[in-house]
Coordinates of C-alpha atoms and ligand atoms in Angstrom, one line a residue:
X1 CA 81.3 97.3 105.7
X2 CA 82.4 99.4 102.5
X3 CA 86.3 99.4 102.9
X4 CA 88.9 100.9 100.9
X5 CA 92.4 99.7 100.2
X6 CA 95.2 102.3 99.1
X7 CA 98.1 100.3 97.9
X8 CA 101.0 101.2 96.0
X9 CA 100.6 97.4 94.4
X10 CA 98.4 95.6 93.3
X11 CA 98.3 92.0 91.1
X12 CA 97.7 91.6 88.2
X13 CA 97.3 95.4 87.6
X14 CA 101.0 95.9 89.2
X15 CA 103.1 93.6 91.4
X16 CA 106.8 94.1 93.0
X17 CA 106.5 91.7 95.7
X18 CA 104.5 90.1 97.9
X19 CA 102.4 93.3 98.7
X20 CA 100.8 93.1 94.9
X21 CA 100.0 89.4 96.1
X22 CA 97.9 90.7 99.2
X23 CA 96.1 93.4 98.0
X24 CA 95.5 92.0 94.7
X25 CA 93.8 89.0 96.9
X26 CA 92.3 90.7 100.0
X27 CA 89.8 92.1 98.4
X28 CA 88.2 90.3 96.5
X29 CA 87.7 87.7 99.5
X30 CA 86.2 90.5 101.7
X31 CA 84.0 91.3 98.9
X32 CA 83.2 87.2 98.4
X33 CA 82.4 87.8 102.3
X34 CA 79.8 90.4 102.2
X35 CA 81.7 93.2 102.1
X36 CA 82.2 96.3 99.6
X37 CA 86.1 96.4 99.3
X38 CA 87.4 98.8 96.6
X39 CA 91.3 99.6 95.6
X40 CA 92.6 102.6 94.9
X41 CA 96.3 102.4 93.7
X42 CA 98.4 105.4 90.9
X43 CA 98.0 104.1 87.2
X44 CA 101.3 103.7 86.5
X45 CA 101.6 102.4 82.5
X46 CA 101.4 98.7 83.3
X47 CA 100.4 95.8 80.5
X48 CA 97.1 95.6 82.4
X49 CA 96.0 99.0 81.9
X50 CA 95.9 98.5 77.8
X51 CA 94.4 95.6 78.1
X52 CA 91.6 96.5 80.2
X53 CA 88.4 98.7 79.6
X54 CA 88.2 101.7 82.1
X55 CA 85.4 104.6 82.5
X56 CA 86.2 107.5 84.1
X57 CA 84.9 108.2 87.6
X58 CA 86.6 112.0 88.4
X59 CA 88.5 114.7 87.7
X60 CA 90.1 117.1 90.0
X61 CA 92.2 118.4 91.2
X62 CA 95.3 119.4 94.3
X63 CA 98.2 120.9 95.5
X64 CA 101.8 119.2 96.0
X65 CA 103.5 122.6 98.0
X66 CA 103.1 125.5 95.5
X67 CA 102.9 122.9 92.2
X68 CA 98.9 123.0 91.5
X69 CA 98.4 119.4 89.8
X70 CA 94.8 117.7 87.9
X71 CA 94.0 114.1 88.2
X72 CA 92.1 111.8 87.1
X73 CA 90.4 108.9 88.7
X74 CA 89.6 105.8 86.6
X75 CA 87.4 102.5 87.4
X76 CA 87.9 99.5 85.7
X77 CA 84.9 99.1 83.9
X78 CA 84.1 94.7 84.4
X79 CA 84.8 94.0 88.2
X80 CA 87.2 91.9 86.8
X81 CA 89.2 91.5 89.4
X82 CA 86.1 90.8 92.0
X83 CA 86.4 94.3 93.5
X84 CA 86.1 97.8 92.4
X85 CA 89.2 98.6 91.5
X86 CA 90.3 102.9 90.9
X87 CA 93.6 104.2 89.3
X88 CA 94.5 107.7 89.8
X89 CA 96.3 109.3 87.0
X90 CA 99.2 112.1 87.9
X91 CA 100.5 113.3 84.9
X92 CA 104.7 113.5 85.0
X93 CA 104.7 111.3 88.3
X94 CA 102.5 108.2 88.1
X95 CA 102.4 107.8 84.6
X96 CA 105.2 105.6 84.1
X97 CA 106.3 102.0 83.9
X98 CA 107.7 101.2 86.8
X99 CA 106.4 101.1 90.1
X100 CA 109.3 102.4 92.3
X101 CA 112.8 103.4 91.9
X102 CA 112.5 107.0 91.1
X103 CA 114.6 110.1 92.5
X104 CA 110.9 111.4 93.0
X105 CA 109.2 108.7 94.9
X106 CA 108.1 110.9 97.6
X107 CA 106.7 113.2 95.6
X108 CA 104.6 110.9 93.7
X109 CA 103.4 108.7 96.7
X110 CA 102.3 111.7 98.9
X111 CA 100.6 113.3 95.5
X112 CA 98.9 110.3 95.1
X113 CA 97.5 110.2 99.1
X114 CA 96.5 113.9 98.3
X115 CA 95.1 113.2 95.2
X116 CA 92.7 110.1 96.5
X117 CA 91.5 111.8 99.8
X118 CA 90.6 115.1 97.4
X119 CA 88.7 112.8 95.4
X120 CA 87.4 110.8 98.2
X121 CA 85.9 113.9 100.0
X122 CA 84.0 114.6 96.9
X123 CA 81.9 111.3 98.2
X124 CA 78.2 111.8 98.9
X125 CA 79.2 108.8 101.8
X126 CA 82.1 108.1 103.6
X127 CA 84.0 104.8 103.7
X128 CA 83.5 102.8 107.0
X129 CA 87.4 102.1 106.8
X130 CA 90.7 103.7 105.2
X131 CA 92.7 100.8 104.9
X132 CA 96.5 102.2 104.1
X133 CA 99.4 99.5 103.2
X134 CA 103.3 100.1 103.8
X135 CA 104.7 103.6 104.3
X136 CA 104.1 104.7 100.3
X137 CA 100.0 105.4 102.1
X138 CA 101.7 106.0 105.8
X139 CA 100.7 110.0 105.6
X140 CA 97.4 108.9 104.7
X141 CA 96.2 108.6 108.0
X142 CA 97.9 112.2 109.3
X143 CA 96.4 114.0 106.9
X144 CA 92.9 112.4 107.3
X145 CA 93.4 113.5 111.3
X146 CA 95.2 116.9 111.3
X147 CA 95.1 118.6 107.8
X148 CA 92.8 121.3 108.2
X149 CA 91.4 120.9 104.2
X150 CA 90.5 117.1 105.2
X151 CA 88.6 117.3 108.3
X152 CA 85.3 116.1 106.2
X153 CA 87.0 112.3 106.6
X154 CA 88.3 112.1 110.2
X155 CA 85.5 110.5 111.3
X156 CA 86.4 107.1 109.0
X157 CA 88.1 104.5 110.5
X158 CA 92.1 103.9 109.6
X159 CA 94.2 100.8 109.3
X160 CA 97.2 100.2 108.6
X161 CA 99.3 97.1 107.5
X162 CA 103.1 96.8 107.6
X163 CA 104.2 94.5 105.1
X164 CA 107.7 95.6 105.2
X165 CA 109.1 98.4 108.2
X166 CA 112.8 98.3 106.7
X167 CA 111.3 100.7 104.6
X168 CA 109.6 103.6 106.1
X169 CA 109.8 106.6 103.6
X170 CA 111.9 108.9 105.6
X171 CA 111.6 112.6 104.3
X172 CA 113.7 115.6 105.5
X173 CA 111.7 118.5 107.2
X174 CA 111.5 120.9 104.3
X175 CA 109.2 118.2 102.5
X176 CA 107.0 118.6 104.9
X177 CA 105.5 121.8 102.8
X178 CA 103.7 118.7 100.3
X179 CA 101.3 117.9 102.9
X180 CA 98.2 119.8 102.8
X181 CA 97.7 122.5 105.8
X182 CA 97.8 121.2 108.9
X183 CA 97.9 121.8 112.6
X184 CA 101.3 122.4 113.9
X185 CA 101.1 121.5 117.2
X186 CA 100.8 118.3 115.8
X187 CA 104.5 117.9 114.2
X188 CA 105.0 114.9 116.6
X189 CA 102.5 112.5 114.8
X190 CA 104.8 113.0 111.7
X191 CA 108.1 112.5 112.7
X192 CA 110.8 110.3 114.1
X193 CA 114.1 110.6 114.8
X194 CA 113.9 114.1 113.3
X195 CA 112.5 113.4 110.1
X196 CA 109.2 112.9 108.7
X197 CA 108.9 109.2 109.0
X198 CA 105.5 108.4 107.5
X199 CA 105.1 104.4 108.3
X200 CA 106.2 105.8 112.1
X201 CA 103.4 108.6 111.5
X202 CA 100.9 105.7 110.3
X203 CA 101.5 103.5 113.2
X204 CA 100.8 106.7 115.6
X205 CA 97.7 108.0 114.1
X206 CA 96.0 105.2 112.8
X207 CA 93.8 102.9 114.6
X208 CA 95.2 99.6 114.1
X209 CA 98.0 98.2 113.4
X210 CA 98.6 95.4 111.6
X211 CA 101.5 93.4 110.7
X212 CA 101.2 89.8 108.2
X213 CA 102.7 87.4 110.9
X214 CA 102.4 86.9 115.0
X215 CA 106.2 86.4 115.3
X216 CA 107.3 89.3 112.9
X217 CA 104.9 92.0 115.3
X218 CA 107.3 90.1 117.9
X219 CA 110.3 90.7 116.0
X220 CA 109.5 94.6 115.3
X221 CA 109.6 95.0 118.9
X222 CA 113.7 93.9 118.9
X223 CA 114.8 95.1 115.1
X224 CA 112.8 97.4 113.4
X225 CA 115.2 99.6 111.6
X226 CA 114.9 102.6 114.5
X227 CA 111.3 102.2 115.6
X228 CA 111.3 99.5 117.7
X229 CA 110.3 101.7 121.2
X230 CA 107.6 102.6 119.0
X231 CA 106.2 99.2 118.3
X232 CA 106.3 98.8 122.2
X233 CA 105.3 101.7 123.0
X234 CA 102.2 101.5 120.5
X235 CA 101.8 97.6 121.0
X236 CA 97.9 97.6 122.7
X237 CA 96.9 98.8 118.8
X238 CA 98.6 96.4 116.7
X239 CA 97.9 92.8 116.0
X240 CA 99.7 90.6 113.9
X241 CA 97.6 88.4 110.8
X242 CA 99.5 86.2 108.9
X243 CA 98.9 86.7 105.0
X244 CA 96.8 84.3 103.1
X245 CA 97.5 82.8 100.2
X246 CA 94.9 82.8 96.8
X247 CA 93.9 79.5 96.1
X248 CA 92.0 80.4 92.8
X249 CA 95.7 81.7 91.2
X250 CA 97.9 79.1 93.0
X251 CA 96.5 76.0 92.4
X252 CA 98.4 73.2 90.6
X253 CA 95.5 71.1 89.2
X254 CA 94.1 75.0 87.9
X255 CA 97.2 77.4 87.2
X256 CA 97.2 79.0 84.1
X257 CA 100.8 79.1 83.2
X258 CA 101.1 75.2 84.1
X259 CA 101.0 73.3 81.0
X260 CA 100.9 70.0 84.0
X261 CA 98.4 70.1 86.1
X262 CA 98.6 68.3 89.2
X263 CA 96.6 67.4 92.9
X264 CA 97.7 65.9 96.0
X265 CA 96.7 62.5 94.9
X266 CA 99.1 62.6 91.4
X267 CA 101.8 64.8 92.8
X268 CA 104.9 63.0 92.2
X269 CA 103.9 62.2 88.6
X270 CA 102.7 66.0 88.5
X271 CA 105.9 67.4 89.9
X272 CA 108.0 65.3 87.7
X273 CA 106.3 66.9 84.6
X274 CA 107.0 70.3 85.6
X275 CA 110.6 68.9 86.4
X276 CA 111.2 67.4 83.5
X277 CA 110.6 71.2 81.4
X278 CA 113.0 73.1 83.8
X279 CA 115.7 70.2 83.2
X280 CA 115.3 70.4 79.3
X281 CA 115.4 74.2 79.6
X282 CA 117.9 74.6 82.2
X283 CA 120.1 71.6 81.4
X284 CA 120.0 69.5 84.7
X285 CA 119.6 66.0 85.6
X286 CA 116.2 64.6 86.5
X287 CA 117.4 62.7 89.3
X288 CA 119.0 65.1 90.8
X289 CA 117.1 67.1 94.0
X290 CA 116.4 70.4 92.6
X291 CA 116.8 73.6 94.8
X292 CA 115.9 76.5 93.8
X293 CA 115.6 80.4 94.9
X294 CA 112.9 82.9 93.6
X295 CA 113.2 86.4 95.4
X296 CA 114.4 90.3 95.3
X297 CA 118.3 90.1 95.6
X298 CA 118.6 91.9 98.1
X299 CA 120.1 91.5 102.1
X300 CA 116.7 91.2 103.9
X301 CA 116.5 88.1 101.9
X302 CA 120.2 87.1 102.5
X303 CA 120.3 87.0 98.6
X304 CA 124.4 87.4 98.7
X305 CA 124.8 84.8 100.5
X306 CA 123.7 82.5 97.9
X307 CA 126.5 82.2 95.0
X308 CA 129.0 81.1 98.5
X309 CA 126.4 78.5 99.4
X310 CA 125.9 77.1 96.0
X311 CA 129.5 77.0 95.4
X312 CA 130.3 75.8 99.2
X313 CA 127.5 72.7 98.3
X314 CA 128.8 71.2 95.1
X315 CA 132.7 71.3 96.9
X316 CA 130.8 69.5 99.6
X317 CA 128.2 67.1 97.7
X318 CA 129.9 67.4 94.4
X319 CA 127.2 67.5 91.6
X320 CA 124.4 65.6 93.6
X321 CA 121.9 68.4 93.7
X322 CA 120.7 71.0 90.6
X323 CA 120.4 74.9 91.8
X324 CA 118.0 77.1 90.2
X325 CA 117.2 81.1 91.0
X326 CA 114.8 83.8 89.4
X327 CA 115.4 87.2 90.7
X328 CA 116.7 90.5 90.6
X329 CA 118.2 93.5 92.6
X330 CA 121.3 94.2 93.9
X331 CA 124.0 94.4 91.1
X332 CA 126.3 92.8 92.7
X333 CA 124.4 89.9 93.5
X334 CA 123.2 90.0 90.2
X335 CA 126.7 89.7 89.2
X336 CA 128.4 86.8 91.3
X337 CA 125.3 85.1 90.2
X338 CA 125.8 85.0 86.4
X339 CA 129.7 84.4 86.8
X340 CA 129.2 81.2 88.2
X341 CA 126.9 80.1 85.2
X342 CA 130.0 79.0 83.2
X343 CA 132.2 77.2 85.8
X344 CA 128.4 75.5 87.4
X345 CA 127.1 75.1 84.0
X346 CA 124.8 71.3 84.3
X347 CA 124.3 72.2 87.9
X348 CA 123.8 76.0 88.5
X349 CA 121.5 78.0 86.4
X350 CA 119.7 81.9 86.7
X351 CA 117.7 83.7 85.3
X352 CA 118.4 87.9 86.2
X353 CA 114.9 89.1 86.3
X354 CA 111.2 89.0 86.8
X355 CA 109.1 86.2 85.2
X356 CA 106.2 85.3 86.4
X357 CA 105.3 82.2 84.1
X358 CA 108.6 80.6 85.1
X359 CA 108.1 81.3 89.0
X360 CA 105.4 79.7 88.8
X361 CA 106.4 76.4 86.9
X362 CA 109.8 76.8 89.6
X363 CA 107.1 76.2 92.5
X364 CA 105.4 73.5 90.2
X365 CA 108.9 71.7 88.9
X366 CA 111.1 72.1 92.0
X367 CA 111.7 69.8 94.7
X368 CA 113.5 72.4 97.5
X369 CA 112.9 75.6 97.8
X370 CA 115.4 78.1 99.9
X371 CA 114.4 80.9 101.5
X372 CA 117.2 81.9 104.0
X373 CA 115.9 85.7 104.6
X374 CA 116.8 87.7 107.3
X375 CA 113.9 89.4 107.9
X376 CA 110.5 88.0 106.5
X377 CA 107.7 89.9 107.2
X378 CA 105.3 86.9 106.2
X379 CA 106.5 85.2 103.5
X380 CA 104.7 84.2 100.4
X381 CA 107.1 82.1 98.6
X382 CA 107.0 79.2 101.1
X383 CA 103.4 79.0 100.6
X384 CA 102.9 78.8 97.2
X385 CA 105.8 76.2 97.1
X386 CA 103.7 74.2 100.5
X387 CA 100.8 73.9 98.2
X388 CA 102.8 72.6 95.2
X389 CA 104.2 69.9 97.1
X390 CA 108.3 72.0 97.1
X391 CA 109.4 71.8 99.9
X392 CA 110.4 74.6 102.2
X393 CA 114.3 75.2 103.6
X394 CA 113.9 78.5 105.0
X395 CA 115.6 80.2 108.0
X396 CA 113.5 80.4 111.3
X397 CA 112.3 83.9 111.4
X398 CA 109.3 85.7 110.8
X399 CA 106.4 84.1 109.0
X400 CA 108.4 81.6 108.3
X401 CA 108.6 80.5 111.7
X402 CA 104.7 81.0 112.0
X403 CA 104.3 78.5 108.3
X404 CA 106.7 75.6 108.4
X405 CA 107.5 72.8 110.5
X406 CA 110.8 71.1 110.2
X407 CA 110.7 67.6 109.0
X408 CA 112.6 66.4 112.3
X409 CA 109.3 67.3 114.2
X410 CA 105.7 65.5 114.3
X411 CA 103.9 66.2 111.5
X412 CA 107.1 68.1 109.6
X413 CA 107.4 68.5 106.0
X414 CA 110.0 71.8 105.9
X415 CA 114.0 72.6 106.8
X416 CA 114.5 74.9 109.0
X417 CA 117.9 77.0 110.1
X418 CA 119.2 79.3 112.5
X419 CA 121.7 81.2 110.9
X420 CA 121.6 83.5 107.9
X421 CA 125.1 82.5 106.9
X422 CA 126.3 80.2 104.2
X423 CA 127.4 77.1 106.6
X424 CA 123.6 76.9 107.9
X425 CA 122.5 76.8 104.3
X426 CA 125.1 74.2 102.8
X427 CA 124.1 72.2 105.9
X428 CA 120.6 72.1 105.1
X429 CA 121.0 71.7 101.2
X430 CA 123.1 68.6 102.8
X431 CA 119.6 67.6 104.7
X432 CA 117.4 68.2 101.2
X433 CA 120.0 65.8 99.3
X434 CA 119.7 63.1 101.8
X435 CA 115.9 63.2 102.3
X436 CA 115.7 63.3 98.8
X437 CA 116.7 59.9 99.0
X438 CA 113.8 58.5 100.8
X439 CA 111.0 58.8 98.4
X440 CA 108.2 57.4 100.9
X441 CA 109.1 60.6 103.4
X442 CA 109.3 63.0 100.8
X443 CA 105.9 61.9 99.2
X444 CA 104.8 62.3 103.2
X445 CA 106.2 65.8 104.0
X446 CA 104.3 66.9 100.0
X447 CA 100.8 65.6 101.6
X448 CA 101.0 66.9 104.4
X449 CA 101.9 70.2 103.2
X450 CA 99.5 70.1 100.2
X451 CA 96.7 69.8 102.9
X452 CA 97.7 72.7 104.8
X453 CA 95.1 75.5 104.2
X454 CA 96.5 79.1 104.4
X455 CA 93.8 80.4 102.1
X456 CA 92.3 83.8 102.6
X457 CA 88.8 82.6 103.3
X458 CA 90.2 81.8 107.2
X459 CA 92.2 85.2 107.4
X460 CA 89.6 87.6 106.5
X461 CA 87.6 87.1 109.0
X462 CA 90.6 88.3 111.0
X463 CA 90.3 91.2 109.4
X464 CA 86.8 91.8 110.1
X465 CA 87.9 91.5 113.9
X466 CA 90.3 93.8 113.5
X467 CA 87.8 96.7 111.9
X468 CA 84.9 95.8 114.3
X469 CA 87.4 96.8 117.2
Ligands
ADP1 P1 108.6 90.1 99.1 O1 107.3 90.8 99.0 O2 109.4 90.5 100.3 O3 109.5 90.2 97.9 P2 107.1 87.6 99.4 O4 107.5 86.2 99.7 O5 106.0 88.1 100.2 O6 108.4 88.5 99.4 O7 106.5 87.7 97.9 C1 107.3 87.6 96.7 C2 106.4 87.5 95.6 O8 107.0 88.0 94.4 C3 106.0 86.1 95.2 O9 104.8 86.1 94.6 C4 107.1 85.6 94.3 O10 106.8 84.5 93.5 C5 107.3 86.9 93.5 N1 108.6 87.1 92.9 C6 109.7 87.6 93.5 N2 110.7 87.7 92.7 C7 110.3 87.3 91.5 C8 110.9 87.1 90.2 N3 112.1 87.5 90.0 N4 110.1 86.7 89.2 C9 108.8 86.3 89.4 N5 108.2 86.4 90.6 C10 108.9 86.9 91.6
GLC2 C1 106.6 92.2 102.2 C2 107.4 91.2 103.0 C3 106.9 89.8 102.8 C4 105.4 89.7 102.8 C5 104.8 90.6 101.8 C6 103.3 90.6 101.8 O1 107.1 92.4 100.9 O2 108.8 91.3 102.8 O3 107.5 89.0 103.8 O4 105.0 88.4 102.5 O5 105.2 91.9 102.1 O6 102.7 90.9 103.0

């Protein structure tokens, strides 16, 4: 099957979150599979772009209402990522550093969807499937359907994959003018609530559904931020897969921004290592547990919760445990975090911002991990920290319900909580300090979790399901 991604993300060429993870990884496993999977994402002016060689494949060109705009679309020229991978250049929207965050996000998402299907029609074949992630490629599958200029591609397939439905890309009525001609007796497939909603208008046109966990289709169903009659209502078409993980970037005996490399059978030497550089850098105790948090700021991940939690734990334990977080958002957050570096200073540390190298010696050095989101779609972090022997506390919800077992039950390696509140974390940092303790169970629960395999080699052939329906 020839299938083609359109992602706002994509790793290493551009990563927010989790999203870049997936589609950077999807691919290429469908394409290790037999198949021809391609990505088509905007060039915004990321590192990789420079450092990569590129031909160019077309130019053309499209409307956004009355504004008459060229593009460009180029390939990277190696396969270096293990799939074809296309960047389409909008001059004065997608040429810029960051990926979102702009007053003129709509505009340059649906420019890019117009942009991509123009070019796409230009095709001597068609694509056997249009597969469209999160609501920044939600009018996607609309336009391929109803707009009269697009008709050439309504035969291809359409999927599309919520990663996140708190955001949904709402757009008022008088927006609707950026969408190419298209029938109006078919306003209904666009909006919700009275607005264009375009992950609501994906979910109704295209022809699957799928969301990266069983229990968070579940949860959409209940809490959905509006659509949640619509999940029901739509619920014979969606089917929930639970991310992968890939094992070629997140392998301790392999990972390239490990200087200590480390395998199931030499973890706790391993894991010591990496320990040993976040102590000297951070200026905690080796003996101590380490916990840590890596994540957006923001509420889905219950990121305000944390500097109460911390604080609440060391009045509770005293200075028995070290607390580490990497992340960024919400000022605020971002705030009460870096006032408590003086007054914690030995046991508290954070670093405001996005680092990849130092995520990934936090998965490598750190014994806990914390998680305590709200709402968790899937849920990367707790698998990259399962297969460097961390292990997880995270709040039962979501994919995190579908990925750990708490340590109380057979075969357990993880802590899990109900509640996102500060009590139900300081009691579970509690449980990670006494565990801690007994160095037989913990080397257990990092075995057992080290053999778990959540790579994507199992979960595309879910996929394949999915598209052959
Ligand atoms: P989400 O996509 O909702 O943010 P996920 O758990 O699916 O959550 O994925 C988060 C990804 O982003 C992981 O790869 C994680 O390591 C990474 N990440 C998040 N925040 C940071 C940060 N501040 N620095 C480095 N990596 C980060
Ligand atoms: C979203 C979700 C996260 C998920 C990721 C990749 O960002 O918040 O839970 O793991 O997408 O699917």
């Amino acid at each position: 099957m020839e299938i083609v991604h359109l992602s706002a993300e994509c790793y290493p060429v551009a990563k927010a979150g989790g999203l870049g993870d997936v589609v950077g990884a999807l691919p290429k496993y469908q394409c290790k599979a037999g198949h021809i999977a391609k990505v088509v994402m905007p060039m915004y002016r990321t590192p990789f772009l420079y450092n990569h060689e590129w031909s160019v494949d077309f130019k053309g060109h499209a409307n956004l209402a009355n504004w008459y705009f060229d593009f460009t679309v180029i390939k990277e020229k190696h396969n270096t990522l293990g799939y074809d991978l296309y960047l389409i250049d909008i001059n004065g929207l997608l040429d810029r550093q960051k990926i979102y965050g702009y007053d003129d996000d709509t505009e340059r998402f649906t420019a890019f969807q117009i942009a991509g299907l123009t070019w796409m029609k230009s095709w001597e074949h068609r694509p056997d499937v249009v597969h469209c992630h999160d609501y920044h490629t939600g009018l996607t599958p609309f336009i391929m359907r109803y707009a009269f200029d697009f008709q050439a591609l309504s035969g291809i397939k359409t999927i599309f994959t919520i990663h996140n439905a708190q955001y949904q890309g709402w757009m008022t009525w008088d927006k609707s003018r950026y969408i190419p001609r298209w029938d109006l007796w078919k306003r209904g497939m666009l909006e919700w609530a009275n607005n264009i909603n375009p992950l609501a208008s994906a979910v109704k046109c295209c022809d699957r559904v799928t969301t990266v966990s069983q229990s968070y289709l579940e949860e959409l169903k209940f809490q959905s931020n509006g659509l949640e009659k619509l999940f029901e209502y739509e619920r014979g078409k969606c089917v929930g897969i639970l991310n992968g993980i890939d094992n070629e970037v997140w392998n301790p005996a392999t990972d390239n921004y490990l200087q200590h490399h480390f395998s199931i059978t030499s973890v706790t030497k391993g894991k010591e290592k990496n320990k040993e550089l976040l102590c000297h850098r951070f200026g905690f105790d080796l003996q101590k547990p380490l916990i840590v948090f890596i994540g957006r700021l923001v509420g889905e991940k219950a990121a305000e919760l944390l500097p109460d939690a911390i604080a609440g734990a060391i009045y509770q334990f005293g200075h028995t445990a070290s607390y580490l977080i990497l992340g960024s958002g919400e000022h605020q957050v971002e705030g009460r975090l870096t006032d408590m570096l003086m007054p914690f200073s030995g046991t508290y540390n954070a670093v405001i911002g996005y680092d990849e190298k130092l995520s990934h010696l936090m998965y490598a050095g750190a014994d806990f991990l914390l998680m305590p989101s709200r709402v968790e779609p899937c849920g990367l972090n707790q698998m990259y920290a399962m297969r460097y022997g961390t292990v997880p506390m995270v709040r039962s919800t979501g994919g995190l319900k579908d990925t750990v077992v708490d340590m109380g039950e057979t075969e357990g390696f993880g802590i899990r909580f109900d509640q996102a509140t500060a009590g139900d974390i300081i009691y579970s940092i509690g449980r990670a300090i006494q565990v801690y303790r007994d160095k037989n169970f913990l080397l257990l629960m990092r075995e057992r979790m080290m053999q778990i395999d959540h790579s994507w080699e199992n979960t595309v052939q879910q996929y394949d399901q999915v598209y052959q329906s």
